[in-house]
Coordinates of C-alpha atoms and ligand atoms in Angstrom, one line a residue:
X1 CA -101.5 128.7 163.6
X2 CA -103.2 130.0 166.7
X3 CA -106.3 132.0 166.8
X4 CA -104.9 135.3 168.6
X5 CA -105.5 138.8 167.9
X6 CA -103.2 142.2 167.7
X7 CA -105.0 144.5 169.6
X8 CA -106.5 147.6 168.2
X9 CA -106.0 150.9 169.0
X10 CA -108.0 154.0 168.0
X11 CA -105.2 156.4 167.2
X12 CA -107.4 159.5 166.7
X13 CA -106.7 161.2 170.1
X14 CA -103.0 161.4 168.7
X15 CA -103.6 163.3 165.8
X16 CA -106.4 165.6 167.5
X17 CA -104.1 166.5 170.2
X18 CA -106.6 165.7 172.3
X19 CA -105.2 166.1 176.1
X20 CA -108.5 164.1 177.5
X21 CA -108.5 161.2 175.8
X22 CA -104.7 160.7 174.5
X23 CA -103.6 159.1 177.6
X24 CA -105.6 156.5 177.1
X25 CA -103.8 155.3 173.4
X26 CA -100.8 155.7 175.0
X27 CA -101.1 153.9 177.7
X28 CA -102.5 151.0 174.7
X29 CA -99.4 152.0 172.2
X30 CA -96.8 151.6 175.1
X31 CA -98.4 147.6 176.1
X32 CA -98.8 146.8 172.2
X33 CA -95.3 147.5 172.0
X34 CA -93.6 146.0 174.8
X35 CA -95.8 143.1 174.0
X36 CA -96.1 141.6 170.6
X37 CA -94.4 145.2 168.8
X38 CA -97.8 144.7 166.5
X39 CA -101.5 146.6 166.5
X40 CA -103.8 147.4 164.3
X41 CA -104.3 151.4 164.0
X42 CA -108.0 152.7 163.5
X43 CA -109.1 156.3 162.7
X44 CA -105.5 157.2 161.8
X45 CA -107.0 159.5 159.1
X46 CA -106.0 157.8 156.0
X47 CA -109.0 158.4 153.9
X48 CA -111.3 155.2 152.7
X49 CA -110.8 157.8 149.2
X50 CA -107.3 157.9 149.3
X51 CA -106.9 153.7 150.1
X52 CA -109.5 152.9 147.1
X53 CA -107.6 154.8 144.8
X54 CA -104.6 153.7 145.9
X55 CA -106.0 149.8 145.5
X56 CA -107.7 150.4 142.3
X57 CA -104.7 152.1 140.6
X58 CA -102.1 149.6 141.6
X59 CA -104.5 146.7 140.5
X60 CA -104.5 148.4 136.8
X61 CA -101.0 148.9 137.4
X62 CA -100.1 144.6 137.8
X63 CA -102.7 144.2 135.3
X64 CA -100.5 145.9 132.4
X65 CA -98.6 143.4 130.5
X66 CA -95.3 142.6 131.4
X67 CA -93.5 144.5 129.2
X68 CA -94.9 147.9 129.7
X69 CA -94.5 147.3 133.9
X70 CA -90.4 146.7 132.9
X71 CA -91.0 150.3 131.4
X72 CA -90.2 151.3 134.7
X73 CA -88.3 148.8 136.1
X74 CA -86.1 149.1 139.3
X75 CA -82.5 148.6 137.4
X76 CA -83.0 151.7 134.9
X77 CA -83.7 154.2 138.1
X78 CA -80.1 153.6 139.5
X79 CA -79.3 155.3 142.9
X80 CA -82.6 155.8 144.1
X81 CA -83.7 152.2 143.7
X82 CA -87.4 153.1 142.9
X83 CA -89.6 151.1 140.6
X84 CA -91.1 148.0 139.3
X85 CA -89.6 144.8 140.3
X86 CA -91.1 141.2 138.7
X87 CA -92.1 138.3 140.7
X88 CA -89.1 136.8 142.4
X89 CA -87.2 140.1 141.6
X90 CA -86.8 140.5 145.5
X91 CA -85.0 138.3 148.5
X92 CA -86.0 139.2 151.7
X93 CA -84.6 136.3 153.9
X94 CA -82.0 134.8 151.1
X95 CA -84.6 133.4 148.7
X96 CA -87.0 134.8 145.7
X97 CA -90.1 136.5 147.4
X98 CA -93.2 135.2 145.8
X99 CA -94.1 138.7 144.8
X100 CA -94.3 141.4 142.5
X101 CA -93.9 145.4 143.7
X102 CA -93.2 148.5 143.4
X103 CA -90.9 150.9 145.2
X104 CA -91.2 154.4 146.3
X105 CA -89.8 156.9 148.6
X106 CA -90.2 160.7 149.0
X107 CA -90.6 162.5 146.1
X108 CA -87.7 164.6 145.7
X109 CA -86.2 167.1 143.1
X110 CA -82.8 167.4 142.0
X111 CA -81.9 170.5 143.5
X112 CA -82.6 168.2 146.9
X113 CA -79.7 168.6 149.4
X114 CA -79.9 164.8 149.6
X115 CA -80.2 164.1 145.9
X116 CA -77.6 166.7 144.6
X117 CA -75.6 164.9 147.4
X118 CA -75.8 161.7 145.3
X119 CA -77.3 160.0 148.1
X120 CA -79.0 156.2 147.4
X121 CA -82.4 156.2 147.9
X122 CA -83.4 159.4 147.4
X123 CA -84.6 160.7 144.5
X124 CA -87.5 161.5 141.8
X125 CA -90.4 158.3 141.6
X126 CA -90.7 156.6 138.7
X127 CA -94.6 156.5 137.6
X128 CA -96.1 154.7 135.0
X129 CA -97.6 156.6 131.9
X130 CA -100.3 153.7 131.0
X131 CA -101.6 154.0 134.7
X132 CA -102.2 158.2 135.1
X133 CA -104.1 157.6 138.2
X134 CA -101.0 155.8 140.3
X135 CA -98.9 159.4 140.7
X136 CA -101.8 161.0 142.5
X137 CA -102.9 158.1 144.3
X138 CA -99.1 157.3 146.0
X139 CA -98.5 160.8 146.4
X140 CA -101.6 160.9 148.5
X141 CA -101.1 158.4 150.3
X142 CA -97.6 158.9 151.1
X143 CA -98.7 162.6 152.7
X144 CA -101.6 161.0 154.6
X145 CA -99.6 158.2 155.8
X146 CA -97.1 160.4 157.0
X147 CA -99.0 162.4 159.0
X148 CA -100.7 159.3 160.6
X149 CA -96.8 158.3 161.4
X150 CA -95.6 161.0 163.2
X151 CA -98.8 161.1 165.4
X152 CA -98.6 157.6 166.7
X153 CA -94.6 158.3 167.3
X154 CA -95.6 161.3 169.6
X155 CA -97.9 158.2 171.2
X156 CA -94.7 155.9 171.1
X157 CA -92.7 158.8 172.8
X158 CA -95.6 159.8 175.5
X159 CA -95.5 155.8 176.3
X160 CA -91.6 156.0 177.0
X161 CA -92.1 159.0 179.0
X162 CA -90.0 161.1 176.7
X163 CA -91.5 164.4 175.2
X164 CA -94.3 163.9 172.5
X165 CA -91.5 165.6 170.1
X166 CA -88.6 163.5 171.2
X167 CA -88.5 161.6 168.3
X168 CA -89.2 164.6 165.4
X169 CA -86.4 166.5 167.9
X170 CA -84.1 163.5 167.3
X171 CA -84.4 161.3 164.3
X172 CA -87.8 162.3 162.3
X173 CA -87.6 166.0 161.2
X174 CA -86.6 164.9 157.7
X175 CA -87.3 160.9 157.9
X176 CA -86.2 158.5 155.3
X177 CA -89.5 157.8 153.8
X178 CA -89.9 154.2 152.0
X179 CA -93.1 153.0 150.3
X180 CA -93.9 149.9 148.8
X181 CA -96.5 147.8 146.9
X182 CA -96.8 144.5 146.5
X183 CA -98.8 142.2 144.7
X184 CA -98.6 138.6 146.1
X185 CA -100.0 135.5 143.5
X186 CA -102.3 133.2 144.9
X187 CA -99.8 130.9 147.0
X188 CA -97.9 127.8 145.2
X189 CA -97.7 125.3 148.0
X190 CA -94.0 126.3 148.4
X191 CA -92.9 129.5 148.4
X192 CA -92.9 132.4 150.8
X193 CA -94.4 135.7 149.6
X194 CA -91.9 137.3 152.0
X195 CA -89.8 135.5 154.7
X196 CA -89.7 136.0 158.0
X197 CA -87.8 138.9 158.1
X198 CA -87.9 142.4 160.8
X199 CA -88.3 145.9 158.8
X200 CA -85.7 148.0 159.5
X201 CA -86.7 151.2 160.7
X202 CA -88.9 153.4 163.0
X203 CA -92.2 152.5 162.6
X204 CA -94.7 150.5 159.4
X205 CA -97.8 151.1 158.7
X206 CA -99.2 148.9 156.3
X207 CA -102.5 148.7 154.0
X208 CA -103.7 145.7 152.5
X209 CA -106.5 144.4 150.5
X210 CA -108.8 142.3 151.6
X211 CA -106.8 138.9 151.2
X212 CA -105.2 137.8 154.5
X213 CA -101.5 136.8 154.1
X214 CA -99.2 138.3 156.8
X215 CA -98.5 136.1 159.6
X216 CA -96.9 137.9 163.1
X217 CA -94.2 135.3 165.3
X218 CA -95.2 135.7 168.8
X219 CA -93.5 133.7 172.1
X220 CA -96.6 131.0 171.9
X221 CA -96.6 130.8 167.7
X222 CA -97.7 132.4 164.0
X223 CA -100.5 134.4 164.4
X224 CA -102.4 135.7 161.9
X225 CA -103.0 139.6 161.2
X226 CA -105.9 139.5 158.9
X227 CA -107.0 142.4 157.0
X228 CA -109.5 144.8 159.5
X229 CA -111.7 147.5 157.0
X230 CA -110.2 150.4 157.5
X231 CA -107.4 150.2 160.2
X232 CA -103.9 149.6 159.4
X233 CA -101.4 147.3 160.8
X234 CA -98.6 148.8 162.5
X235 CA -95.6 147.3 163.8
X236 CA -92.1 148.2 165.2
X237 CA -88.8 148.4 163.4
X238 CA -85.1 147.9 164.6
X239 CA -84.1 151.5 165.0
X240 CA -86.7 151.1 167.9
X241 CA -86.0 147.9 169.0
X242 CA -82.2 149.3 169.1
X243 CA -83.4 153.1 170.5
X244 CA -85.1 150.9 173.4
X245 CA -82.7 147.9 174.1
X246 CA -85.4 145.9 172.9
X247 CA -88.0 146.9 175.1
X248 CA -90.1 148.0 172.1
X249 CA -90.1 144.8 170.3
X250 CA -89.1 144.4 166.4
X251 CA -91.4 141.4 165.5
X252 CA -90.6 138.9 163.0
X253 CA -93.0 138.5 160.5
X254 CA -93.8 136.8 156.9
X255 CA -96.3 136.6 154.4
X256 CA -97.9 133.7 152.7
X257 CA -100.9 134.3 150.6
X258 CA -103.4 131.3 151.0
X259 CA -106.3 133.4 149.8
X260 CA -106.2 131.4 146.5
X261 CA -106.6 135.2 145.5
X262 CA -104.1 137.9 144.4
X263 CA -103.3 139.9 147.2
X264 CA -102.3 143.6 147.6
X265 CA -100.4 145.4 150.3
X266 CA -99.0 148.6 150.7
X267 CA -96.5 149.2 153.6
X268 CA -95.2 152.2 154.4
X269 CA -91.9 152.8 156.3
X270 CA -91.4 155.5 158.1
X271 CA -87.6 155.8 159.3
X272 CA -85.1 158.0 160.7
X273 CA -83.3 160.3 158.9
X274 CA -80.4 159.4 156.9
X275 CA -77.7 160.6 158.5
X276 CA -79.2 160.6 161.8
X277 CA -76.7 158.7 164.6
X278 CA -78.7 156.1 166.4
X279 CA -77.7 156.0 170.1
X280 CA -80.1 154.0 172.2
X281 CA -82.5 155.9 175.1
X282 CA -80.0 156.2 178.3
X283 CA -82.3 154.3 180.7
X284 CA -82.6 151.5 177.8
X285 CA -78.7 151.3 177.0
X286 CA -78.4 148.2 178.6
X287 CA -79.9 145.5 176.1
X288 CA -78.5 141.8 176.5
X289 CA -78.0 140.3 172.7
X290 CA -80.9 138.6 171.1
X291 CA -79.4 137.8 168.0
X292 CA -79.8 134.1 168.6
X293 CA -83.7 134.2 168.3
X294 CA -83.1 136.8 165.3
X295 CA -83.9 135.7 161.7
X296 CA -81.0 137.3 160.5
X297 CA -78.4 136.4 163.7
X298 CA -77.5 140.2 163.5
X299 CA -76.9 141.7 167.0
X300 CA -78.9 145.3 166.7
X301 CA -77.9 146.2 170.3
X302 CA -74.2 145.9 169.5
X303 CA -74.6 148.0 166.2
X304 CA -73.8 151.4 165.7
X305 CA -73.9 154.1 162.9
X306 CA -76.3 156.4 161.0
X307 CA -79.6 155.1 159.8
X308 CA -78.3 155.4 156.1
X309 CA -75.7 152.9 156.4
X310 CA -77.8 150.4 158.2
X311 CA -80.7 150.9 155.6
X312 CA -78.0 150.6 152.8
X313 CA -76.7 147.2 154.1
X314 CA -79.8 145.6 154.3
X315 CA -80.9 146.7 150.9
X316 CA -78.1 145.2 149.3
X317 CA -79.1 141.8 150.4
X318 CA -82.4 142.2 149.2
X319 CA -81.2 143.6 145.9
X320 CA -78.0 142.0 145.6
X321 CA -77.8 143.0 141.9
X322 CA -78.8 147.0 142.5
X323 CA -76.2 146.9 145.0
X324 CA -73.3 146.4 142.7
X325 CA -74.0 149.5 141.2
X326 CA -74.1 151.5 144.4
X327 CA -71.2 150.6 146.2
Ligands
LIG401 O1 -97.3 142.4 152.7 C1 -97.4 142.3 153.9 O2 -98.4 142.1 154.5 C2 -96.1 142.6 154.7 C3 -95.0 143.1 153.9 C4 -93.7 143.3 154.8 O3 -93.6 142.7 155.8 C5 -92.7 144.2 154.4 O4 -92.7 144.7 153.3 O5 -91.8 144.5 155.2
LIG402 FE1 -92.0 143.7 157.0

């Protein structure tokens, strides 16, 4: 493993609007992301509150025995594919994740468009009744988090020299809105917590605890991305990767947890819209075809459709059980 460091980027100027220093982060987003496609974010206004409740209700939340935690287990929800899922419940590159989560995505109604549409995904949250504090604390989150997101895409947007608003204009007005938590056990000597894998969207923003685990692939190696009080780590997705011919880099990543600890994380993904077309930037049509060097040999340059199906086919792999019921 070499001893390299994402770099860190205060993020505040972005949500301030703040015309004097902002040119400054994006200058720092746009050479993160041609780069590695990995920072850490500070002062992206998540509250220290709003991450402590969020880490202290999840913790009671794994702590409940088994049985109560299947109480709201992933394969009662149906189409919206929310919920619990046990350790090993999960296969991110093929095999069992060592892992146990939960999965969450905009909280929405039925009289939803999207949800009286029957679309997957979308949907009401499952929360658990022995753990009161969780609803709050996600919901929180999720708002906070969201906010943070669409700031540092005006910064992504700035750095391409698009429009700060290109990307709500285009793809983000109503994103597809995926969050997760995950509690990894201490490691076993063998398996991966999650394998290397790319996330699938826009942009991630991910929490953790205070137990390193995730591990970044850059052109010299793994690097580590240890856990940094209060910032977040944020990395590129393919819709990007694909929106920019792979100038903004979708960066492999994995997680082993060799803290000999249990260790949370909380990444939220924040995507395009559903049924949003995804037609690469016209001065970054022409990407040559990396899907060699990718961990899953897919060609995103050569791909085309709306977000939905593209979300949709890589959640069936991961799920392949869910999936069957979906189709
Ligand atoms: O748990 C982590 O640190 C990363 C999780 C991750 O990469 C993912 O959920 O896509
Ligand atoms: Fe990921």
């Amino acid at each position: 493993m070499r001893e390299a460091r994402l770099p860190s980027i205060n993020v505040a100027p972005l949500l301030q609007r703040d015309a004097e220093t902002v040119a400054k982060t994006v200058a720092e987003i746009g050479a993160a992301c041609r780069d590695l496609g990995f920072f850490y974010a500070t002062h992206h206004g998540i509250s220290a509150d709003t991450l402590a409740q969020l880490n202290a209700s999840s913790r009671a939340f794994f702590a409940l025995p088994e049985a109560e935690k299947m109480k709201i287990e992933m394969a009662r929800d149906g189409r919206a594919w929310r919920g619990y899922f046990p350790l090993g419940g999960e296969l991110t590159s093929g095999k069992p994740d060592r892992k146990q989560g939960l999965y969450f995505g905009e909280e929405l109604g039925a009289r939803d468009p999207r949800v009286a549409a029957g679309l997957p995904l979308h949907g009401a949250n499952p929360f658990p009744e022995a753990v009161p504090t969780l609803k709050p604390a996600v919901l929180t989150f999720m708002r906070e988090a969201e906010r943070a997101a669409h700031a540092i895409m005006e910064g992504v947007a700035l750095s391409l020299g698009l429009d700060s608003q290109y990307f709500r204009r285009t793809y983000t007005a109503q994103p597809t809105l995926l969050f997760r938590i995950f509690e990894y056990p201490a490691d076993d000597g063998e398996s991966w917590g999650v394998g290397e894998h790319t996330d699938y969207g826009l942009l991630t923003l991910l929490a953790q605890d205070q137990h390193s685990g995730l591990q970044v692939k850059t052109p010299q190696g793994w690097i580590e991305a240890p856990p940094i009080e209060g910032a977040l780590v944020v990395n590129i997705g393919d819709m990007l990767d694909r929106l920019t011919g792979g100038l903004y880099r979708s960066t492999p990543h994995r997680v082993r947890n060799v803290s000999g600890k249990s260790r949370l994380s909380f990444p939220f993904f924040f995507d395009p819209g559903w049924d949003a077309e995804i037609v690469p930037l016209p001065e970054h049509a022409n990407a040559t075809d990396d899907s060699r060097e990718r961990w899953d040999r897919a060609n995103v340059h050569a791909w085309s459709g709306t977000y939905g199906d593209y979300l949709l086919g890589k959640v069936s792999k991961v799920f392949p059980d869910l999936a069957k019921g979906v189709s």
